[in-house]
Coordinates of C-alpha atoms in Angstrom, one line a residue:
X1011 CA 145.9 94.9 189.2
X1012 CA 147.7 97.5 191.5
X1013 CA 146.1 98.5 194.7
X1014 CA 145.4 102.1 195.9
X1015 CA 148.6 102.0 197.9
X1016 CA 150.6 101.2 194.8
X1017 CA 149.2 104.3 193.2
X1018 CA 150.0 106.4 196.2
X1019 CA 153.6 105.3 196.0
X1020 CA 153.7 106.4 192.4
X1021 CA 152.7 109.9 193.2
X1022 CA 155.5 112.3 192.3
X1023 CA 155.7 115.7 194.0
X1024 CA 157.1 118.0 191.3
X1025 CA 158.8 121.2 192.5
X1026 CA 157.2 124.4 191.2
X1027 CA 159.2 126.7 189.1
X1028 CA 156.9 129.6 190.1
X1029 CA 155.5 130.7 193.4
X1030 CA 152.0 130.9 191.8
X1031 CA 151.5 127.2 191.5
X1032 CA 152.2 123.9 193.2
X1033 CA 152.4 120.8 191.1
X1034 CA 151.5 117.1 191.7
X1035 CA 151.6 114.2 189.4
X1036 CA 150.0 110.7 189.2
X1037 CA 150.9 108.1 186.6
X1038 CA 149.1 104.9 185.8
X1039 CA 151.2 101.8 184.8
X1040 CA 151.9 100.9 181.2
X1041 CA 150.1 98.1 179.6
X1042 CA 151.0 95.4 177.0
X1043 CA 147.5 94.3 176.2
X1044 CA 143.9 95.2 176.6
X1045 CA 142.3 93.9 179.8
X1046 CA 139.0 93.0 178.1
X1047 CA 136.0 94.4 176.5
X1048 CA 133.7 96.9 178.2
X1049 CA 130.0 96.8 177.3
X1050 CA 128.9 99.6 175.0
X1051 CA 125.3 100.6 175.6
X1052 CA 123.3 103.4 177.1
X1053 CA 124.5 102.7 180.6
X1054 CA 126.8 105.7 180.7
X1055 CA 123.9 108.1 180.4
X1056 CA 121.8 106.1 182.8
X1057 CA 124.5 106.0 185.4
X1058 CA 125.4 109.7 185.1
X1059 CA 121.8 110.6 185.4
X1060 CA 120.8 108.6 188.4
X1061 CA 117.1 109.7 188.4
X1062 CA 114.4 107.2 189.3
X1063 CA 111.4 109.3 190.3
X1064 CA 110.9 110.9 186.9
X1065 CA 107.8 113.0 186.4
X1066 CA 106.6 114.6 183.3
X1067 CA 105.5 118.2 182.7
X1068 CA 107.0 121.5 183.6
X1069 CA 106.1 124.7 185.2
X1070 CA 104.6 126.2 182.1
X1071 CA 107.1 129.0 182.0
X1072 CA 104.9 130.9 184.5
X1073 CA 107.6 133.2 185.8
X1074 CA 109.2 133.6 182.4
X1075 CA 105.8 134.7 180.9
X1076 CA 105.4 137.1 183.8
X1077 CA 108.7 138.8 183.1
X1078 CA 108.0 138.8 179.4
X1079 CA 104.8 140.7 180.0
X1080 CA 106.4 143.2 182.3
X1081 CA 109.6 143.8 180.2
X1082 CA 107.9 143.6 176.9
X1083 CA 109.9 140.6 175.7
X1084 CA 108.4 138.3 173.1
X1085 CA 109.2 134.6 173.1
X1086 CA 110.8 133.0 170.1
X1087 CA 109.1 130.5 168.0
X1088 CA 109.5 126.7 168.4
X1089 CA 113.0 125.2 168.2
X1090 CA 113.9 122.9 165.4
X1091 CA 115.5 119.5 166.1
X1092 CA 117.8 117.2 164.2
X1093 CA 117.4 113.5 163.8
X1094 CA 118.9 111.5 166.7
X1095 CA 119.6 108.4 164.7
X1096 CA 123.0 106.6 164.2
X1097 CA 124.8 108.5 167.0
X1098 CA 128.3 107.2 167.8
X1099 CA 127.7 106.9 171.6
X1100 CA 130.5 106.3 174.0
X1101 CA 128.7 104.6 176.9
X1102 CA 131.0 102.4 179.0
X1103 CA 129.5 100.8 182.0
X1104 CA 129.6 101.6 185.7
X1105 CA 130.5 105.2 185.5
X1106 CA 128.4 106.1 188.5
X1107 CA 130.6 104.2 190.8
X1108 CA 133.7 106.1 189.8
X1109 CA 131.9 109.5 190.1
X1110 CA 130.6 108.5 193.6
X1111 CA 134.1 107.5 194.6
X1112 CA 135.5 110.8 193.4
X1113 CA 133.2 112.8 195.7
X1114 CA 133.1 110.4 198.6
X1115 CA 135.3 112.6 200.8
X1116 CA 132.5 115.3 200.6
X1117 CA 129.7 113.0 201.7
X1118 CA 129.9 114.0 205.4
X1119 CA 129.4 117.6 204.4
X1120 CA 126.6 116.6 202.1
X1121 CA 124.8 114.6 204.8
X1122 CA 125.2 117.4 207.3
X1123 CA 123.9 119.9 204.8
X1124 CA 120.9 117.7 204.1
X1125 CA 120.2 117.4 207.9
X1126 CA 120.4 121.2 208.3
X1127 CA 118.1 121.7 205.3
X1128 CA 115.6 119.1 206.7
X1129 CA 115.6 120.8 210.1
X1130 CA 115.1 124.2 208.4
X1131 CA 112.1 122.8 206.5
X1132 CA 110.5 121.4 209.7
X1133 CA 111.0 124.7 211.5
X1134 CA 109.4 126.6 208.6
X1135 CA 106.4 124.2 208.7
X1136 CA 105.9 124.7 212.4
X1137 CA 106.7 128.4 212.6
X1138 CA 104.0 131.1 212.3
X1139 CA 104.1 133.5 209.4
X1140 CA 106.5 136.3 210.3
X1141 CA 104.9 139.7 210.9
X1142 CA 107.9 141.7 210.0
X1143 CA 110.7 141.4 207.5
X1144 CA 114.3 140.5 208.3
X1145 CA 117.2 139.8 206.0
X1146 CA 118.4 136.2 206.3
X1147 CA 120.9 134.7 203.9
X1148 CA 119.6 131.9 201.7
X1149 CA 122.6 129.9 202.9
X1150 CA 122.1 130.5 206.7
X1151 CA 121.5 126.8 207.3
X1152 CA 124.9 125.9 205.7
X1153 CA 127.1 128.9 206.2
X1154 CA 127.2 130.8 209.5
X1155 CA 127.2 134.6 209.1
X1156 CA 127.8 137.5 211.4
X1157 CA 124.7 138.8 213.1
X1158 CA 122.9 141.5 211.3
X1159 CA 120.3 144.0 212.5
X1160 CA 116.8 143.1 211.3
X1161 CA 115.1 145.3 208.8
X1162 CA 112.2 147.4 210.0
X1163 CA 108.6 146.1 209.5
X1164 CA 107.5 146.3 206.0
X1165 CA 104.8 148.7 204.9
X1166 CA 101.4 147.2 204.2
X1167 CA 101.2 145.5 200.9
X1168 CA 98.5 147.9 199.7
X1169 CA 101.2 150.6 199.7
X1170 CA 103.4 148.7 197.3
X1171 CA 101.9 150.5 194.4
X1172 CA 103.3 153.8 195.7
X1173 CA 106.8 152.7 194.9
X1174 CA 106.0 151.5 191.4
X1175 CA 107.9 153.5 188.7
X1176 CA 105.7 155.0 186.0
X1177 CA 107.4 152.9 183.5
X1178 CA 105.7 149.8 185.0
X1179 CA 102.1 150.8 185.5
X1180 CA 100.4 147.9 187.4
X1181 CA 97.0 148.4 185.8
X1182 CA 98.4 147.7 182.3
X1183 CA 99.9 144.3 183.1
X1184 CA 98.3 142.6 186.1
X1185 CA 95.6 140.9 184.0
X1186 CA 98.0 139.4 181.5
X1187 CA 100.3 138.3 184.2
X1188 CA 97.5 136.6 186.0
X1189 CA 96.6 134.8 182.9
X1190 CA 100.1 133.4 182.6
X1191 CA 99.8 131.7 186.0
X1192 CA 98.3 128.2 186.4
X1193 CA 94.5 128.3 186.9
X1194 CA 94.8 126.3 190.2
X1195 CA 96.5 129.2 191.9
X1196 CA 94.3 131.7 193.7
X1197 CA 94.0 135.4 192.9
X1198 CA 96.1 136.4 195.9
X1199 CA 99.1 134.4 194.7
X1200 CA 98.7 135.8 191.2
X1201 CA 98.7 139.3 192.5
X1202 CA 101.7 138.6 194.7
X1203 CA 103.6 137.3 191.7
X1204 CA 102.8 140.5 189.8
X1205 CA 103.7 142.7 192.7
X1206 CA 107.0 140.8 193.3
X1207 CA 108.2 141.5 189.7
X1208 CA 107.2 145.1 190.0
X1209 CA 108.9 145.6 193.3
X1210 CA 112.1 143.9 192.2
X1211 CA 112.4 146.1 189.2
X1212 CA 111.5 149.2 191.2
X1213 CA 114.2 148.4 193.7
X1214 CA 116.8 147.9 191.0
X1215 CA 115.8 151.2 189.5
X1216 CA 116.3 152.9 192.9
X1217 CA 119.7 151.4 193.2
X1218 CA 120.5 152.6 189.7
X1219 CA 119.7 156.2 190.5
X1220 CA 121.4 155.9 194.0
X1221 CA 118.1 156.5 195.8
X1222 CA 119.2 154.6 199.0
X1223 CA 116.1 155.3 201.0
X1224 CA 113.7 154.2 198.3
X1225 CA 115.8 151.1 197.7
X1226 CA 115.8 150.2 201.4
X1227 CA 112.0 150.6 201.7
X1228 CA 111.4 148.6 198.6
X1229 CA 113.7 145.7 199.6
X1230 CA 111.8 145.4 202.9
X1231 CA 108.5 145.2 201.1
X1232 CA 109.9 142.5 198.7
X1233 CA 111.2 140.5 201.7
X1234 CA 107.7 140.6 203.3
X1235 CA 105.9 139.6 200.1
X1236 CA 108.4 136.9 199.0
X1237 CA 108.4 135.1 202.4
X1238 CA 105.1 133.2 202.0
X1239 CA 105.4 132.9 198.2
X1240 CA 105.7 129.3 196.9
X1241 CA 107.2 127.9 193.7
X1242 CA 109.8 129.2 191.4
X1243 CA 108.4 132.8 191.7
X1244 CA 109.0 132.9 195.4
X1245 CA 112.4 131.2 195.1
X1246 CA 113.9 133.5 192.5
X1247 CA 112.5 136.5 194.2
X1248 CA 114.1 135.4 197.5
X1249 CA 117.5 135.1 195.9
X1250 CA 117.3 138.5 194.2
X1251 CA 116.1 140.2 197.3
X1252 CA 119.0 138.8 199.2
X1253 CA 121.4 140.0 196.6
X1254 CA 119.7 143.5 196.6
X1255 CA 119.9 143.6 200.4
X1256 CA 123.6 142.7 200.4
X1257 CA 124.2 145.5 197.9
X1258 CA 122.1 148.1 199.7
X1259 CA 123.2 147.4 203.2
X1260 CA 126.9 146.7 202.4
X1261 CA 126.9 143.0 203.3
X1262 CA 129.6 141.1 201.5
X1263 CA 128.5 138.4 199.1
X1264 CA 129.2 134.7 199.8
X1265 CA 132.6 133.6 198.3
X1266 CA 132.4 131.9 194.9
X1267 CA 135.2 129.5 195.6
X1268 CA 135.2 127.6 198.9
X1269 CA 134.5 124.0 200.1
X1270 CA 130.7 124.7 200.2
X1271 CA 130.8 125.8 196.5
X1272 CA 132.2 122.4 195.6
X1273 CA 129.3 120.7 197.4
X1274 CA 126.8 123.0 195.7
X1275 CA 128.5 122.4 192.4
X1276 CA 128.1 118.7 192.7
X1277 CA 124.4 118.9 193.6
X1278 CA 123.7 121.2 190.7
X1279 CA 125.5 118.7 188.5
X1280 CA 123.3 115.9 189.8
X1281 CA 120.0 117.8 189.7
X1282 CA 119.8 119.2 186.2
X1283 CA 121.4 118.5 182.8
X1284 CA 123.4 121.7 182.3
X1285 CA 126.8 120.5 183.5
X1286 CA 126.3 117.0 182.1
X1287 CA 125.5 118.6 178.7
X1288 CA 128.7 120.7 178.9
X1289 CA 130.8 117.6 179.7
X1290 CA 129.2 115.3 177.1
X1291 CA 129.5 117.9 174.4
X1292 CA 133.1 118.9 175.2
X1293 CA 134.1 115.2 175.4
X1294 CA 132.6 114.4 172.1
X1295 CA 134.3 117.3 170.4
X1296 CA 137.7 116.3 172.0
X1297 CA 137.3 112.7 170.8
X1298 CA 136.7 113.7 167.3
X1299 CA 139.5 116.2 167.2
X1300 CA 142.2 113.7 168.5
X1301 CA 140.9 110.5 166.9
X1302 CA 144.1 110.0 164.8
X1303 CA 146.6 110.8 167.6
X1304 CA 148.4 108.4 169.8
X1305 CA 149.4 110.9 172.5
X1306 CA 146.8 113.2 173.9
X1307 CA 147.2 116.0 176.5
X1308 CA 144.0 117.4 177.9
X1309 CA 144.3 120.7 180.0
X1310 CA 141.2 121.3 182.2
X1311 CA 140.9 125.0 183.2
X1312 CA 139.0 124.0 186.4
X1313 CA 139.2 120.3 187.5
X1314 CA 136.7 120.6 190.4
X1315 CA 135.8 117.0 191.2
X1316 CA 137.1 115.7 187.9
X1317 CA 133.6 114.4 187.0
X1318 CA 134.0 115.1 183.2
X1319 CA 136.9 112.7 182.7
X1320 CA 135.8 109.2 183.6
X1321 CA 133.6 109.2 180.5
X1322 CA 136.5 110.4 178.2
X1323 CA 138.8 107.8 179.7
X1324 CA 136.4 105.0 179.0
X1325 CA 135.6 106.3 175.5
X1326 CA 139.3 106.3 174.7
X1327 CA 139.6 102.7 176.0
X1328 CA 137.1 101.7 173.3
X1329 CA 138.9 103.4 170.4
X1330 CA 139.5 101.2 167.4
X1331 CA 143.2 100.2 167.2
X1332 CA 143.7 100.5 171.0
X1333 CA 143.6 103.5 173.4
X1334 CA 146.1 106.3 173.1
X1335 CA 148.3 107.6 175.9
X1336 CA 146.4 110.2 177.9
X1337 CA 147.9 113.0 179.9
X1338 CA 145.5 115.2 182.0
X1339 CA 146.6 118.5 183.5
X1340 CA 144.0 119.7 186.0
X1341 CA 144.0 123.4 187.2
X1342 CA 142.4 124.4 190.5
X1343 CA 142.7 126.7 193.5
X1344 CA 144.5 125.5 196.7
X1345 CA 142.0 123.8 199.1
X1346 CA 141.3 125.6 202.3
X1347 CA 141.9 122.4 204.3
X1348 CA 145.5 122.2 202.9
X1349 CA 144.8 118.8 201.4
X1350 CA 146.3 118.0 198.0
X1351 CA 142.8 117.6 196.5
X1352 CA 144.1 117.6 192.9
X1353 CA 146.4 114.7 193.6
X1354 CA 143.6 112.7 195.2
X1355 CA 141.4 113.2 192.2
X1356 CA 144.3 112.3 189.9
X1357 CA 144.8 109.0 191.8
X1358 CA 141.2 108.0 191.4
X1359 CA 141.3 108.8 187.7
X1360 CA 144.5 106.7 187.4
X1361 CA 142.7 103.8 189.0
X1362 CA 139.9 104.0 186.4
X1363 CA 142.5 104.3 183.6
X1364 CA 144.2 101.2 185.0
X1365 CA 141.0 99.3 185.0
X1366 CA 140.3 100.0 181.3
X1367 CA 143.9 99.7 180.2
X1368 CA 144.5 103.4 179.2
X1369 CA 148.0 104.6 179.8
X1370 CA 147.4 107.7 181.9
X1371 CA 149.3 110.5 183.6
X1372 CA 147.9 113.2 185.8
X1373 CA 149.4 116.5 186.9
X1374 CA 147.8 119.1 189.1
X1375 CA 148.5 122.8 188.8
X1376 CA 147.4 125.0 191.7
X1377 CA 146.5 128.6 191.0
X1378 CA 144.0 131.0 192.6
X1379 CA 143.2 132.5 189.2
X1380 CA 143.4 131.1 185.7
X1381 CA 145.5 134.0 184.5
X1382 CA 148.2 133.0 187.1
X1383 CA 148.9 129.9 185.0
X1384 CA 151.6 130.4 182.4
X1385 CA 152.2 128.1 179.4
X1386 CA 155.5 126.8 180.7
X1387 CA 153.7 125.4 183.8
X1388 CA 151.7 123.0 181.7
X1389 CA 154.7 121.0 180.4
X1390 CA 153.4 120.4 176.9
X1391 CA 155.5 117.8 175.1
X1392 CA 156.4 117.5 171.5
X1393 CA 154.2 115.2 169.5
X1394 CA 151.2 115.6 171.8
X1395 CA 147.7 116.5 170.6
X1396 CA 146.7 119.3 173.0
X1397 CA 143.0 119.8 174.0
X1398 CA 142.1 122.8 176.2
X1399 CA 138.8 122.5 178.1
X1400 CA 137.1 125.6 179.5
X1401 CA 133.7 125.0 181.1
X1402 CA 132.1 128.0 182.8
X1403 CA 135.5 129.6 183.5
X1404 CA 136.5 132.3 181.0
X1405 CA 133.7 134.6 182.0
X1406 CA 135.5 135.1 185.4
X1407 CA 138.3 136.9 183.5
X1408 CA 136.3 139.7 181.9
X1409 CA 136.8 142.5 184.4
X1410 CA 137.8 145.8 182.7
X1411 CA 136.1 148.5 184.8
X1412 CA 139.1 150.7 184.6
X1413 CA 139.5 150.3 180.8
X1414 CA 142.2 147.8 181.4
X1415 CA 142.7 144.8 179.1
X1416 CA 140.6 141.9 180.5
X1417 CA 142.7 139.0 181.8
X1418 CA 140.8 136.7 179.3
X1419 CA 142.8 138.3 176.5
X1420 CA 146.1 137.1 178.0
X1421 CA 144.7 133.6 178.8
X1422 CA 143.4 133.2 175.2
X1423 CA 146.9 134.2 173.9
X1424 CA 148.5 131.6 176.2
X1425 CA 146.1 129.0 174.9
X1426 CA 146.9 130.0 171.4
X1427 CA 150.6 129.5 172.1
X1428 CA 150.1 125.9 173.0
X1429 CA 148.9 125.3 169.4
X1430 CA 145.9 123.1 170.6
X1431 CA 144.1 120.8 168.3
X1432 CA 140.9 121.9 170.0
X1433 CA 139.6 124.3 172.6
X1434 CA 136.2 123.4 174.1
X1435 CA 134.3 126.4 175.5
X1436 CA 131.0 126.3 177.4
X1437 CA 129.5 129.4 178.9
X1438 CA 126.2 130.9 180.0
X1439 CA 124.1 132.1 177.1
X1440 CA 123.4 135.5 178.8
X1441 CA 124.6 139.0 179.0
X1442 CA 125.4 139.7 182.7
X1443 CA 128.5 141.8 182.1
X1444 CA 126.8 145.2 181.4
X1445 CA 128.4 148.1 183.3
X1446 CA 124.9 149.5 183.7
X1447 CA 123.4 147.9 186.8
X1448 CA 119.7 148.1 185.8
X1449 CA 120.4 146.5 182.4
X1450 CA 122.4 143.7 184.1
X1451 CA 119.7 143.2 186.7
X1452 CA 116.9 142.9 184.2
X1453 CA 118.8 140.4 182.1
X1454 CA 119.7 138.4 185.1
X1455 CA 116.1 138.4 186.4
X1456 CA 114.9 137.1 183.1
X1457 CA 117.6 134.5 182.8
X1458 CA 117.4 133.0 186.2
X1459 CA 113.6 133.0 186.2
X1460 CA 113.9 130.5 183.4
X1461 CA 116.6 128.6 185.2
X1462 CA 114.5 128.2 188.3
X1463 CA 111.5 127.0 186.2
X1464 CA 113.7 124.3 184.8
X1465 CA 115.1 123.3 188.2
X1466 CA 111.6 123.0 189.5
X1467 CA 110.7 120.6 186.7
X1468 CA 113.7 118.4 187.5
X1469 CA 112.8 117.5 191.0
X1470 CA 110.1 115.3 192.4
X1471 CA 110.0 117.5 195.5
X1472 CA 110.7 121.2 195.4
X1473 CA 111.7 121.0 199.1
X1474 CA 114.2 118.2 198.8
X1475 CA 117.7 118.9 200.2
X1476 CA 119.3 118.1 196.9
X1477 CA 117.0 120.6 195.1
X1478 CA 117.6 123.3 197.7
X1479 CA 121.4 122.9 197.4
X1480 CA 121.2 123.1 193.6
X1481 CA 119.2 126.3 194.0
X1482 CA 121.8 127.7 196.4
X1483 CA 124.4 127.1 193.7
X1484 CA 122.4 129.2 191.3
X1485 CA 121.7 131.7 194.0
X1486 CA 125.4 132.4 194.5
X1487 CA 125.6 133.4 190.9
X1488 CA 122.7 135.8 191.3
X1489 CA 124.2 137.3 194.4
X1490 CA 127.6 137.9 192.7
X1491 CA 125.9 139.5 189.6
X1492 CA 123.7 141.8 191.6
X1493 CA 125.6 142.6 194.8
X1494 CA 129.2 142.8 193.7
X1495 CA 131.2 145.2 191.5
X1496 CA 134.8 145.6 190.4
X1497 CA 137.1 142.6 190.8
X1498 CA 134.7 141.0 193.2
X1499 CA 132.1 140.5 190.4
X1500 CA 133.3 137.4 188.6
X1501 CA 130.0 136.1 187.2
X1502 CA 130.4 138.2 184.1
X1503 CA 128.5 136.0 181.7
X1504 CA 128.5 136.9 178.0
X1505 CA 126.5 135.3 175.1
X1506 CA 127.7 133.2 172.2
X1507 CA 127.9 136.2 169.8
X1508 CA 130.4 137.9 172.1
X1509 CA 132.4 134.8 172.6
X1510 CA 132.7 134.3 168.9
X1511 CA 134.2 137.7 168.6
X1512 CA 136.6 137.2 171.4
X1513 CA 137.8 133.8 170.1
X1514 CA 138.2 135.0 166.6
X1515 CA 140.1 138.1 167.7
X1516 CA 142.5 135.8 169.7
X1517 CA 143.3 133.8 166.5
X1518 CA 140.9 130.9 166.8
X1519 CA 138.6 129.5 164.2
X1520 CA 135.3 127.8 164.9
X1521 CA 135.3 124.0 164.7
X1522 CA 131.7 122.9 164.0
X1523 CA 130.3 120.5 166.5
X1524 CA 129.1 117.4 164.6
X1525 CA 125.8 115.6 164.6
X1526 CA 127.2 113.1 167.1
X1527 CA 127.5 115.9 169.8
X1528 CA 123.9 116.9 169.1
X1529 CA 122.6 113.3 169.3
X1530 CA 124.5 112.7 172.6
X1531 CA 123.0 115.8 174.1
X1532 CA 119.5 114.9 172.9
X1533 CA 119.9 111.4 174.4
X1534 CA 121.0 112.9 177.7
X1535 CA 117.8 114.9 178.0
X1536 CA 115.6 111.8 177.9
X1537 CA 116.9 111.0 181.4
X1538 CA 115.4 114.2 182.9
X1539 CA 111.8 114.9 183.8
X1540 CA 109.8 117.6 182.1
X1541 CA 109.6 118.1 178.4
X1542 CA 110.9 121.7 178.3
X1543 CA 114.6 121.1 177.7
X1544 CA 115.8 121.9 174.2
X1545 CA 119.1 121.4 172.4
X1546 CA 119.5 123.6 169.4
X1547 CA 122.2 123.9 166.7
X1548 CA 123.4 127.5 166.3
X1549 CA 125.9 128.0 163.4
X1550 CA 128.2 125.2 164.4
X1551 CA 127.6 125.5 168.2
X1552 CA 125.1 123.9 170.5
X1553 CA 122.8 125.5 173.0
X1554 CA 120.8 123.9 175.8
X1555 CA 117.8 125.8 177.1
X1556 CA 114.4 125.6 178.7
X1557 CA 111.6 125.9 176.1
X1558 CA 112.5 128.8 173.8
X1559 CA 115.2 130.3 176.0
X1560 CA 118.9 129.1 175.5
X1561 CA 120.7 129.0 178.9
X1562 CA 124.2 127.6 178.1
X1563 CA 126.2 127.4 174.9
X1564 CA 128.9 125.0 173.8
X1565 CA 131.4 125.7 171.1
X1566 CA 134.7 124.2 169.8
X1567 CA 137.7 126.1 168.4
X1568 CA 141.1 125.4 166.8
X1569 CA 144.0 127.6 165.8
X1570 CA 143.4 129.5 162.5

């Protein structure tokens, strides 16, 4: 078996034909025979989960019920489930080692972040309750920011009712909200939760009508009220008040693409099932679409750490009749360090492919934006079965504030020109792209309250460093949705109905996700604590949600 140095010598630097991209390539050796069998059991799911301290139960949708009461949203009925028998699982062994290897270069940053988080927790435990409100970034322990003037002391909490808009009379809802909370919580906490929801909505309404003074006063009151609040209510309120403060006081939002984002992305991947669901479902759809082809070319619209592809490589190694030849093209932005990160990921994937006797070739395409990538840069070859993978990426291309054609239209046309066997699409099941700020804010508040409830149920400790980093990942989405506008606002999530229309208009036809994808996803959820996660079939697509609220949706498409 070749060493890592042998793989390094096989790296080919390919000159770019466009200034918009730099290309790298890695190729694994060719094989004459299979190196041996790989155990097929449930270890893939076990290794990718990596959870030992599993606890049952969930947060009871406390925050979601509060918001439902305030906004007048009724919950849907129970979700139906399909049988989980006879699934064709692809579960090769020892996947965790490869995933750990692929992110090993980030471990110093992770350890440092955990240390800072731990120190912050200790300081909070030994610090007195603040007597005035000051705006502090949720990421202040990880990202240094320019000094900012503290906000003025908040008004007494008794005055909070004065800023309540008439559309949300407190007397009409406080009792029902209190009933939605767990009985162990005291009346003061219940009233604080009710008041937080009211104040967040009042502040958003003030922003909507450009009442800057009212918005400033309200955000100070929220900051004071949210500081001592515990649980998902306090956490989601803290992220929304940070986003509101950034918008009101003109403080730029944190970047959505930087080295810290990569770390937060990985912690979110590890903490909850959403990204694993996306990867498992997309991989299963790709496997079924290319099962009769000997040459496969997968194009990943955002490679990140490459965590999706070890499972696919090992699944292809087990294919009856022998594995196909696999080419993987990974797209990603240039790294701030200047390192050829895509090449490094490709080498590690090539090592795994070598181990399981899959002929493999990797090529990296650097681009700041997905719409900078043109079809000719992807080097599609005749006779290849092309699969395009877009997980949580296309929503970033929906900007059309000046009635211009969104970039997603051009990207979908480029995908269509490749004549792919399948396009796998995973997106948030939400509508955060409304041009009306208040509508967008209310939808986001509802959506992320459910998300934070589910994150709380996934962790044995709500104050663990891993949990806090995962919450920061979600918090960055909130901040971008609330604080940014124009081209800076990239978290423009749309729901499955809207994506169906876009894909159909671009010349794609829905490819129904089979029962195997549903069974894989259902099996994955058994590794996570809490009994609130739900997989549901939706007219050929799959959604993953928390209780009755779908949070992400997966679909597959082919050329019509």
